[in-house]
Tab-separated table of C-alpha atoms and ligand atoms in Angstrom:
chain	number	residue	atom	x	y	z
A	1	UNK	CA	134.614	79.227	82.279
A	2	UNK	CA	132.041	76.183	82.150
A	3	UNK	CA	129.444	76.795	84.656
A	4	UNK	CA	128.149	73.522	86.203
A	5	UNK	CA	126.122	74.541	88.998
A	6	UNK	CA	123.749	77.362	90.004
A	7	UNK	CA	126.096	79.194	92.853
A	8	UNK	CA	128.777	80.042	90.192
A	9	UNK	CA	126.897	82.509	88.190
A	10	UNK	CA	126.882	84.932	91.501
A	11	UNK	CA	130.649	85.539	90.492
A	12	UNK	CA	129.990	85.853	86.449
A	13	UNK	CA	127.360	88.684	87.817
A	14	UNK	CA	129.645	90.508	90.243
A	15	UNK	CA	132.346	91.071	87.233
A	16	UNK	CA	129.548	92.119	84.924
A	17	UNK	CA	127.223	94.497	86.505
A	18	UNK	CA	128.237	98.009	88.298
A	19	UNK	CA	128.829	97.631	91.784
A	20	UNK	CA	125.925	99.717	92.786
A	21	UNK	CA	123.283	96.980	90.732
A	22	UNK	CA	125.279	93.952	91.499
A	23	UNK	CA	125.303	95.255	95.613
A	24	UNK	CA	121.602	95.655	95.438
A	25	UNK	CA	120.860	91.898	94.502
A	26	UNK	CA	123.266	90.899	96.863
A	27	UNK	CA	122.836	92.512	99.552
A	28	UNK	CA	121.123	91.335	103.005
A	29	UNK	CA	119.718	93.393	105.968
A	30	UNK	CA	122.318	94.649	108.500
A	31	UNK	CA	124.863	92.201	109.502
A	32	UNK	CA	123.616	89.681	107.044
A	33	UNK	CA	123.548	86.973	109.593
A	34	UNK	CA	120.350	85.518	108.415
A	35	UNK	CA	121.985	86.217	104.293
A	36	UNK	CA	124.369	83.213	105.798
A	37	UNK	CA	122.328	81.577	107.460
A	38	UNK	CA	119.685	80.866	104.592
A	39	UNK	CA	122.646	78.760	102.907
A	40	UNK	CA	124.316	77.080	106.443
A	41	UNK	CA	121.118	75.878	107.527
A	42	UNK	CA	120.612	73.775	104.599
A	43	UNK	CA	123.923	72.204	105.495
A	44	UNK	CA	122.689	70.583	108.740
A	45	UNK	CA	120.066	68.630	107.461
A	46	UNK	CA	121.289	65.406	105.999
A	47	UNK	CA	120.064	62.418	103.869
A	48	UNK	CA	118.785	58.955	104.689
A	49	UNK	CA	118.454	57.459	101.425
A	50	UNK	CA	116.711	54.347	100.866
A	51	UNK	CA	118.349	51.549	98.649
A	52	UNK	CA	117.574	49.308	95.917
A	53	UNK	CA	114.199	50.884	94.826
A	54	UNK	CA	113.652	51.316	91.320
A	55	UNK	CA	114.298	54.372	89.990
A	56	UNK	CA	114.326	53.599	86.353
A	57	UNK	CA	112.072	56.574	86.044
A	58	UNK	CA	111.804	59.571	88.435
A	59	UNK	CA	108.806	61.669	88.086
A	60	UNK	CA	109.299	65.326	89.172
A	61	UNK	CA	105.968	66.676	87.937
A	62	UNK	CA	103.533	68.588	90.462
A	63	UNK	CA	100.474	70.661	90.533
A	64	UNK	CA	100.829	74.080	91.847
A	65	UNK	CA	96.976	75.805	92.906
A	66	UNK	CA	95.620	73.072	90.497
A	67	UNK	CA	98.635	74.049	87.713
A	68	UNK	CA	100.760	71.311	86.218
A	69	UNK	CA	104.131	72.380	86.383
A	70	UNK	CA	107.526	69.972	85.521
A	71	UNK	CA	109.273	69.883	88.570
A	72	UNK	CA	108.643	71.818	92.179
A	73	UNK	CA	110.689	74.527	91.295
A	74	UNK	CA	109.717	78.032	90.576
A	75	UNK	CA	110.816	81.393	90.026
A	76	UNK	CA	110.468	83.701	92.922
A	77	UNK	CA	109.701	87.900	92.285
A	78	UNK	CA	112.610	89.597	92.364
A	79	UNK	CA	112.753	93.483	91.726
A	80	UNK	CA	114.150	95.608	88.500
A	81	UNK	CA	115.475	92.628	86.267
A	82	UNK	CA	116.749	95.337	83.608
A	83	UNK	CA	119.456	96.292	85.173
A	84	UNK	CA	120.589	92.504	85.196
A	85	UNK	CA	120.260	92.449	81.657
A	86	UNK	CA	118.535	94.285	78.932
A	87	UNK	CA	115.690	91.805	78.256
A	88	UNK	CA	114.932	91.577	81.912
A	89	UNK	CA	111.659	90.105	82.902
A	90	UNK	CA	110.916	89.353	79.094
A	91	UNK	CA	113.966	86.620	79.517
A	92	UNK	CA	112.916	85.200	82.738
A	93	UNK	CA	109.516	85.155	81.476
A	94	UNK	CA	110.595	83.329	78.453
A	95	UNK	CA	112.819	80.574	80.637
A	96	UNK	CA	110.196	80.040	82.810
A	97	UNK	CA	108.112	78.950	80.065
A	98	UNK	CA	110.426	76.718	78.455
A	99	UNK	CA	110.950	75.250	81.486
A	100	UNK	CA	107.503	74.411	81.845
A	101	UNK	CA	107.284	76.288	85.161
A	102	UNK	CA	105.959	79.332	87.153
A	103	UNK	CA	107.687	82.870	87.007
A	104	UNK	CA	106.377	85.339	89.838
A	105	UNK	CA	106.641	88.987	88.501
A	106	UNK	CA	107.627	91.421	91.003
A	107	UNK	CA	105.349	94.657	91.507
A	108	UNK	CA	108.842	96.380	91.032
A	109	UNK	CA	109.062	94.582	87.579
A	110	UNK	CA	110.995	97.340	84.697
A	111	UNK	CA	108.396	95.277	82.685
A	112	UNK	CA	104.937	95.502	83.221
A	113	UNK	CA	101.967	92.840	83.549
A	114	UNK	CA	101.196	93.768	79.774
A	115	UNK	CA	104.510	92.947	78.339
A	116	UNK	CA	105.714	89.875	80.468
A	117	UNK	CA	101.969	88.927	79.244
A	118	UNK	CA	102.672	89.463	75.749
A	119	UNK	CA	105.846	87.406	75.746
A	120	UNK	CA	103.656	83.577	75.214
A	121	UNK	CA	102.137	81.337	76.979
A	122	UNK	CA	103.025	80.510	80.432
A	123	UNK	CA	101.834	79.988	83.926
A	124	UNK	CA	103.015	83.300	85.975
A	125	UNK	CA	102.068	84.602	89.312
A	126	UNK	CA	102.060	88.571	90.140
A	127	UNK	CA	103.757	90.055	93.595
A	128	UNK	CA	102.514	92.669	95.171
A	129	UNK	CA	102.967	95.546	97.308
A	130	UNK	CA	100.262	97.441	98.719
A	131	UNK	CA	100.457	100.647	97.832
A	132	UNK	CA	98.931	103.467	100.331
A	133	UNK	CA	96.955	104.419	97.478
A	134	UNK	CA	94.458	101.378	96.821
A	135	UNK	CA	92.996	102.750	93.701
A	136	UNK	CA	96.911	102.099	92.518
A	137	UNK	CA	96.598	98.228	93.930
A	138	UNK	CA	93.163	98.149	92.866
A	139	UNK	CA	94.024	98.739	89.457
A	140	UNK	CA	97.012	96.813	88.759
A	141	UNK	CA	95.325	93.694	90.487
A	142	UNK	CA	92.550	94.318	87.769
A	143	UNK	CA	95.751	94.782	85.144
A	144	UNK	CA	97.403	91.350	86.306
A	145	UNK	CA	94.456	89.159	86.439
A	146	UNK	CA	93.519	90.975	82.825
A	147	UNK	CA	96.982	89.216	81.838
A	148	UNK	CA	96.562	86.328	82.356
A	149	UNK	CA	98.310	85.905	85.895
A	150	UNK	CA	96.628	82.781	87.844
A	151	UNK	CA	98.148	84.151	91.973
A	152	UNK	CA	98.946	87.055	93.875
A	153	UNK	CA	101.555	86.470	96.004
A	154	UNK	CA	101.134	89.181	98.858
A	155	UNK	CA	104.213	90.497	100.343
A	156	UNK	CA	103.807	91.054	103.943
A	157	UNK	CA	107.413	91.590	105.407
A	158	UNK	CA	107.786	94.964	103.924
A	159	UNK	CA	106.045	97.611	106.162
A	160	UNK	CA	109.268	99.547	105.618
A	161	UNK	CA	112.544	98.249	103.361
A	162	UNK	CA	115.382	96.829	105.457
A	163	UNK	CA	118.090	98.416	106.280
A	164	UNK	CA	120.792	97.251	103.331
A	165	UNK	CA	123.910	99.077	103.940
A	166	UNK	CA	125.583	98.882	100.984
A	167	UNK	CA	122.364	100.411	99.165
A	168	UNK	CA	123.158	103.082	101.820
A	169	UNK	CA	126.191	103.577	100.850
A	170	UNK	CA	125.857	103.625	96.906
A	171	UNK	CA	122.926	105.891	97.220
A	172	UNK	CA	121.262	103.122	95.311
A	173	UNK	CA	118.287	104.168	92.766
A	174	UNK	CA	116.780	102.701	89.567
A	175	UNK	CA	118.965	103.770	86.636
A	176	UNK	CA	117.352	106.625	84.894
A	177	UNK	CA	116.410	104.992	81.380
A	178	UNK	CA	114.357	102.448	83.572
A	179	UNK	CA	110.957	102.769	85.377
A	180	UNK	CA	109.023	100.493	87.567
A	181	UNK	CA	106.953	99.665	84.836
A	182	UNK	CA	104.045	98.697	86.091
A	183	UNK	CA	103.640	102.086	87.765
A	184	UNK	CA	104.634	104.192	84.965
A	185	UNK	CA	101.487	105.805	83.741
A	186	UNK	CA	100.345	106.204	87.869
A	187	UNK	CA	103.410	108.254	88.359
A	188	UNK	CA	104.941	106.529	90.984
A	189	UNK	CA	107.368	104.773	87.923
A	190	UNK	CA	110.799	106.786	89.244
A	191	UNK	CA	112.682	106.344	92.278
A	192	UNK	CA	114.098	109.864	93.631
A	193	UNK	CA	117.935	109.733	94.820
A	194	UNK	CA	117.904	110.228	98.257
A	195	UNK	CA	120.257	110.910	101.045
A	196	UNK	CA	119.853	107.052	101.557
A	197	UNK	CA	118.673	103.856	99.419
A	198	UNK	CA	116.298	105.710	97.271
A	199	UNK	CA	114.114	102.150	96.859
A	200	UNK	CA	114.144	102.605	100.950
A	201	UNK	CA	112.579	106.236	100.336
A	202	UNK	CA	110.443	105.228	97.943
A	203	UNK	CA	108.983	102.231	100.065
A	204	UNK	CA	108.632	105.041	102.911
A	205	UNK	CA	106.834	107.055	101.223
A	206	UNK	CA	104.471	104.874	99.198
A	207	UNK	CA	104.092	101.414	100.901
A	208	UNK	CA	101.243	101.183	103.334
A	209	UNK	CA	102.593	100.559	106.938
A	210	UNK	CA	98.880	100.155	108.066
A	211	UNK	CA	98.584	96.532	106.051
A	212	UNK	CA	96.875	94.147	108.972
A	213	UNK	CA	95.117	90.746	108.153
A	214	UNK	CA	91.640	92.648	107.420
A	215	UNK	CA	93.229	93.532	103.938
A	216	UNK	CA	94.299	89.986	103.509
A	217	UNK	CA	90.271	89.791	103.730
A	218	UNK	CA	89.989	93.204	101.099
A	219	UNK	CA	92.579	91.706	98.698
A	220	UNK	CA	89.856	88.953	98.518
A	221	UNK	CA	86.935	91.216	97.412
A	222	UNK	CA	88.781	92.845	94.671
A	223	UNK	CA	89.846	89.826	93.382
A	224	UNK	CA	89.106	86.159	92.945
A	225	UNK	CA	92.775	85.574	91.609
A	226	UNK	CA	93.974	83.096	94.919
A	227	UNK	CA	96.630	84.706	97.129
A	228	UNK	CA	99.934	83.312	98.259
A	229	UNK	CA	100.584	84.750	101.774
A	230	UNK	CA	104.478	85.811	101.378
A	231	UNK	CA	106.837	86.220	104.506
A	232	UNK	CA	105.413	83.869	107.128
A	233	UNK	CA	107.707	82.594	109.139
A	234	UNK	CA	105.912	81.332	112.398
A	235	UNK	CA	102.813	79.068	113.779
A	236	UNK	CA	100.921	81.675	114.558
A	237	UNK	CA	100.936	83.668	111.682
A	238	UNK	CA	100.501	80.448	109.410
A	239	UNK	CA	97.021	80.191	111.143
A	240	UNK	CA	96.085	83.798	110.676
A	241	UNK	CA	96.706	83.202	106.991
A	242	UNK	CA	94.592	80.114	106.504
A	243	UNK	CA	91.869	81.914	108.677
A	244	UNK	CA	92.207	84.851	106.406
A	245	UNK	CA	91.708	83.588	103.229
A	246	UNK	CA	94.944	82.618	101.857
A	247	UNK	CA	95.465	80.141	99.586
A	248	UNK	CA	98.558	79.570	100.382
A	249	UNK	CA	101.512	80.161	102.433
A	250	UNK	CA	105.033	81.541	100.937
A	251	UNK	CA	107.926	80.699	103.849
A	252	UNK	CA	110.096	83.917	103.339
A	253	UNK	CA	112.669	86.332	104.843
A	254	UNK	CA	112.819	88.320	101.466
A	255	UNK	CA	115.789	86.737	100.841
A	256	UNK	CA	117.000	88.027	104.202
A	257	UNK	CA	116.470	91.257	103.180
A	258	UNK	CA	114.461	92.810	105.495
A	259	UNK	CA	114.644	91.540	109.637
A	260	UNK	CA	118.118	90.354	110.344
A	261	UNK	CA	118.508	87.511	112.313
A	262	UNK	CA	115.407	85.514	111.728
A	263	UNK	CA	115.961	81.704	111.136
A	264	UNK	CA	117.072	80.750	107.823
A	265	UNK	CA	113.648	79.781	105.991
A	266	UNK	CA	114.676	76.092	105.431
A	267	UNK	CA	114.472	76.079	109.822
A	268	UNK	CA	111.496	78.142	109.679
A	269	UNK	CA	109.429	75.908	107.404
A	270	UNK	CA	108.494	72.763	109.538
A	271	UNK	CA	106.651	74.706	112.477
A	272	UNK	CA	104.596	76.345	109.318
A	273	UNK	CA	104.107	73.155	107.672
A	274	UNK	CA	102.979	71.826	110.854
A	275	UNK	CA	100.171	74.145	112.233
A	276	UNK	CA	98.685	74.794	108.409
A	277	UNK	CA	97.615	71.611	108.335
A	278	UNK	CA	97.397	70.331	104.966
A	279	UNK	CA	94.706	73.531	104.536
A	280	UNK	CA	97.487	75.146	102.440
A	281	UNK	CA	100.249	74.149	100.419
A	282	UNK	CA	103.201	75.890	101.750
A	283	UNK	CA	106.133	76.921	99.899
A	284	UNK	CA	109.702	78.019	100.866
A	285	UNK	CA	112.331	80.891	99.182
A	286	UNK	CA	115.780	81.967	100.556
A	287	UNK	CA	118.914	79.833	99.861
A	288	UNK	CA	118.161	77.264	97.193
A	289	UNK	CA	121.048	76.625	95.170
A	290	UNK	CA	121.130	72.923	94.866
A	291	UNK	CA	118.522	70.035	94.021
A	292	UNK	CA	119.817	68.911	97.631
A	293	UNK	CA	118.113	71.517	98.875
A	294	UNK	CA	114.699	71.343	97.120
A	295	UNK	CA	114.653	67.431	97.905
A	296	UNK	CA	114.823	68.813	101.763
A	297	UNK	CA	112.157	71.784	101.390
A	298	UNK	CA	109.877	68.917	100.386
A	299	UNK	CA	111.146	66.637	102.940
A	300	UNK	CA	109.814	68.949	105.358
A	301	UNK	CA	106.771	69.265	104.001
A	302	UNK	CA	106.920	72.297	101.240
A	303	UNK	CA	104.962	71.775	98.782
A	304	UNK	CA	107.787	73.593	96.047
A	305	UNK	CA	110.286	76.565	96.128
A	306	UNK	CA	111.222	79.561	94.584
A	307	UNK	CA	114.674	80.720	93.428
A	308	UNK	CA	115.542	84.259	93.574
A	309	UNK	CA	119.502	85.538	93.311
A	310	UNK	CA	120.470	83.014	90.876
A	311	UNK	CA	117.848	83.894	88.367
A	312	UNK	CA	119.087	87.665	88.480
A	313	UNK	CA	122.550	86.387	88.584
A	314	UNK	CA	121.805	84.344	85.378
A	315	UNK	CA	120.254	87.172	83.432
A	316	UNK	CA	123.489	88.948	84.371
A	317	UNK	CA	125.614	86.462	82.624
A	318	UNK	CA	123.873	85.135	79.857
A	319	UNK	CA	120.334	86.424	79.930
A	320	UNK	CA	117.574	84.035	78.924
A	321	UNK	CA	120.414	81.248	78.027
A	322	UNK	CA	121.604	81.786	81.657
A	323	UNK	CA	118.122	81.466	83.212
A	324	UNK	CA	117.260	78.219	81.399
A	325	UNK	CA	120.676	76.641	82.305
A	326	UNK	CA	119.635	77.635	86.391
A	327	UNK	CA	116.772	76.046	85.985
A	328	UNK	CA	118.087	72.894	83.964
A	329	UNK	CA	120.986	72.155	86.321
A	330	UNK	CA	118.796	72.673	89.794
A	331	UNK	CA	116.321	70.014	87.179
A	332	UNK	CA	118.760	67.558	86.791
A	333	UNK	CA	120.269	67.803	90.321
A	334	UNK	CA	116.964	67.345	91.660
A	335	UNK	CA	116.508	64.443	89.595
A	336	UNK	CA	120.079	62.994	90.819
A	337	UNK	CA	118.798	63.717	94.950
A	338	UNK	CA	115.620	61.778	93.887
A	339	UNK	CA	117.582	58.316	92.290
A	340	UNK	CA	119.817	58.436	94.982
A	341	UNK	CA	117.460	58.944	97.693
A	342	UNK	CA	115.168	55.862	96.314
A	343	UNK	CA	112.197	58.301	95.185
A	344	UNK	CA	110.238	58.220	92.424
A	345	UNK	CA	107.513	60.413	92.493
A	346	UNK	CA	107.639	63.829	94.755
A	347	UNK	CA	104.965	62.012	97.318
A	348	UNK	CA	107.629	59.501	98.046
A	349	UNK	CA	109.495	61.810	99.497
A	350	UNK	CA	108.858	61.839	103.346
A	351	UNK	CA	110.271	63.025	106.629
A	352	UNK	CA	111.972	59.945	106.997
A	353	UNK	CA	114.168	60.447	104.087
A	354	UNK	CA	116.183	63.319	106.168
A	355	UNK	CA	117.807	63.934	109.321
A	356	UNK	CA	117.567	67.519	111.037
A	357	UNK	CA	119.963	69.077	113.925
A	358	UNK	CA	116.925	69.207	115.706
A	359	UNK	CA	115.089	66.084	115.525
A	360	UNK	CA	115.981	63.776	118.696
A	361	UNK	CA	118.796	61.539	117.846
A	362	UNK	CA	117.460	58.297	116.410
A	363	UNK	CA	120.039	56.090	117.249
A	364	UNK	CA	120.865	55.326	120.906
A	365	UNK	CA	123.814	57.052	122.833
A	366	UNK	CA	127.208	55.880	122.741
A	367	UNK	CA	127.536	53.521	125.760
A	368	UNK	CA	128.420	54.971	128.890
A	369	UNK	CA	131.651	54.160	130.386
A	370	UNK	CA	131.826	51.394	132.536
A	371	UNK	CA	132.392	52.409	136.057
B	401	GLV	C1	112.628	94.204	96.689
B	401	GLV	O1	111.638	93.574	96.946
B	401	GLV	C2	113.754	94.230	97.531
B	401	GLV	O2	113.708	93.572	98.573
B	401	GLV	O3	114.736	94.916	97.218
């Protein structure tokens, strides 16, 4: 079957991978409300294009923490991309590149910093969990920024893992002839099978519950790599992060993985926008699957987004081919919102040029009856 846009590879990936992998990508927290609502939400936010501009030639380059990348699109961490396909990270990695834009490597990689490193040139950013032992997060900081990596892009929604039920139910754990890679020589590479998700074990036994904003502040002193605050999804927490050191703010639900029934990122993102300030560039995950949608993160103020699922769901399919095709089609549909909308250049794209459920109506009320 021709694929022509993003959301079709999710089916291509559900036929190809076992149940208990393709379950584990898939999967949201609990009743998945917030899974939903990351792609509904984009739904009620609707164009107001401007006409007869122009738009012989649409620029969709941007700087990301003073990095030219192509277009505002990026590739978000996303855990264990070897059971996707067999080239994993090493084919997102390479995708990215050609794409001329940034690949975050998760901390859960089944590649490590060295290799991802080794595959070329490219600009990437490393995610991390802090580990209760901080000799282990010391260290692999120290490996990433050794690498070549330019951000750290700090979870902070992950005290313990969400509750995903169908991980439950598969008993879910990393195949055996994989390893979190970066972790491998630490000995904290495996994941146990447990009575339970065994990556839930794993995070319950390793991940440090005690992370408060002081380590924002430590993360600082062991590196001067700039860190992406990942998983804000409020005001008050946006200020926190600028006041801690953060270089800028990720607008997350882990792919509404972890606390069901927050807002869907996309309604999250203008109360962050608005109370960092222009301190930070902010940037939004959860949901993207059209250039319709990226036109709107930016509308509201993001300053560029990260795709998770259909990168995974890509590598399923096709591997590197598949990942390159995601991020050509969002490309071109991008491109497409931009012409139509009468924007040329990402900073011509404003407030104005959308319509939210929640902003006050703008035209006036139908007329009251007569009495
Ligand atoms: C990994 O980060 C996951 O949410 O499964």
């Amino acid at each position: 079957m021709e694929i022509t846009n993003v959301s079709e590879y999710e089916n291509v990936a559900k036929q190809k991978l076992p149940k208990m992998v393709f379950d584990y990508y898939a999967s949201g927290a609990e009743d998945q409300w917030t899974l939903q609502e990351n792609r509904n939400a984009f739904s009620r936010i609707l164009f107001r294009p401007r006409i007869l501009i122009d738009v012989s030639k649409i620029d969709m380059t941007t700087t990301v923490l003073g990095f030219k990348i192509s277009m505002p699109i990026m590739i978000a961490p996303t855990a264990m991309q070897k059971m996707a396909h067999p080239e994993g990270e090493y084919a997102t990695a390479r995708a990215a590149s050609a794409a001329g834009t940034i690949m975050t490597l998760s901390s859960w990689a089944t590649s490590s910093v060295e290799e991802v490193a080794s595959t070329g040139p490219g600009i990437r950013f490393f995610q991390l969990y802090v580990y209760k032992d901080r000799n282990v997060v010391a260290q692999l900081v120290r490996r990433a920024e050794k690498a070549g990596f330019k951000a750290i892009a700090l979870t902070v929604d992950t005290p313990r893992l969400g509750r995903r039920e169908a991980d439950i139910k598969n008993r879910f754990v990393l195949p055996p002839f994989l390893t979190l890679k970066n972790f491998e020589g630490l000995d904290l590479g495996k994941m146990d099978q447990a009575n339970d998700s065994g990556l839930a074990s794993y995070v319950a036994g390793q991940i440090d519950r005690t992370l408060s904003w002081k380590d924002v502040k430590w993360l600082q002193t062991i590196t001067s790599l700039p860190i992406l605050v990942k998983g804000v999804l409020t005001a008050e927490d946006t200020r926190l992060a600028v006041q801690s050191g953060a270089a800028g703010i990720i607008v997350s639900n882990h792919g509404a993985r972890q606390l069901d029934y927050v807002p869907a990122t996309i309604s999250a993102l203008e109360e962050v926008v608005k109370a960092a300030q222009g301190r930070v560039p902010v940037f939004l995950d959860g949901g993207v699957r059209r250039g319709t949608d990226v036109f709107k993160a930016l509308a509201l103020g993001a300053s560029g987004i990260f795709i998770g699922r259909p990168v995974v769901y890509s590598l399923a399919a096709e591997g590197e081919v598949g990942v390159r095709k995601v991020l050509q089609m969002l490309r071109e549909e991008f491109e497409m919102t931009m012409t139509l909308s009468g924007c040329r250049s990402l900073k011509e794209i404003t407030r104005e040029h959308i319509t939210a459920d929640w902003d006050t109506p703008r035209t006036h009320p139908r007329a009251l009856p007569r009495l």
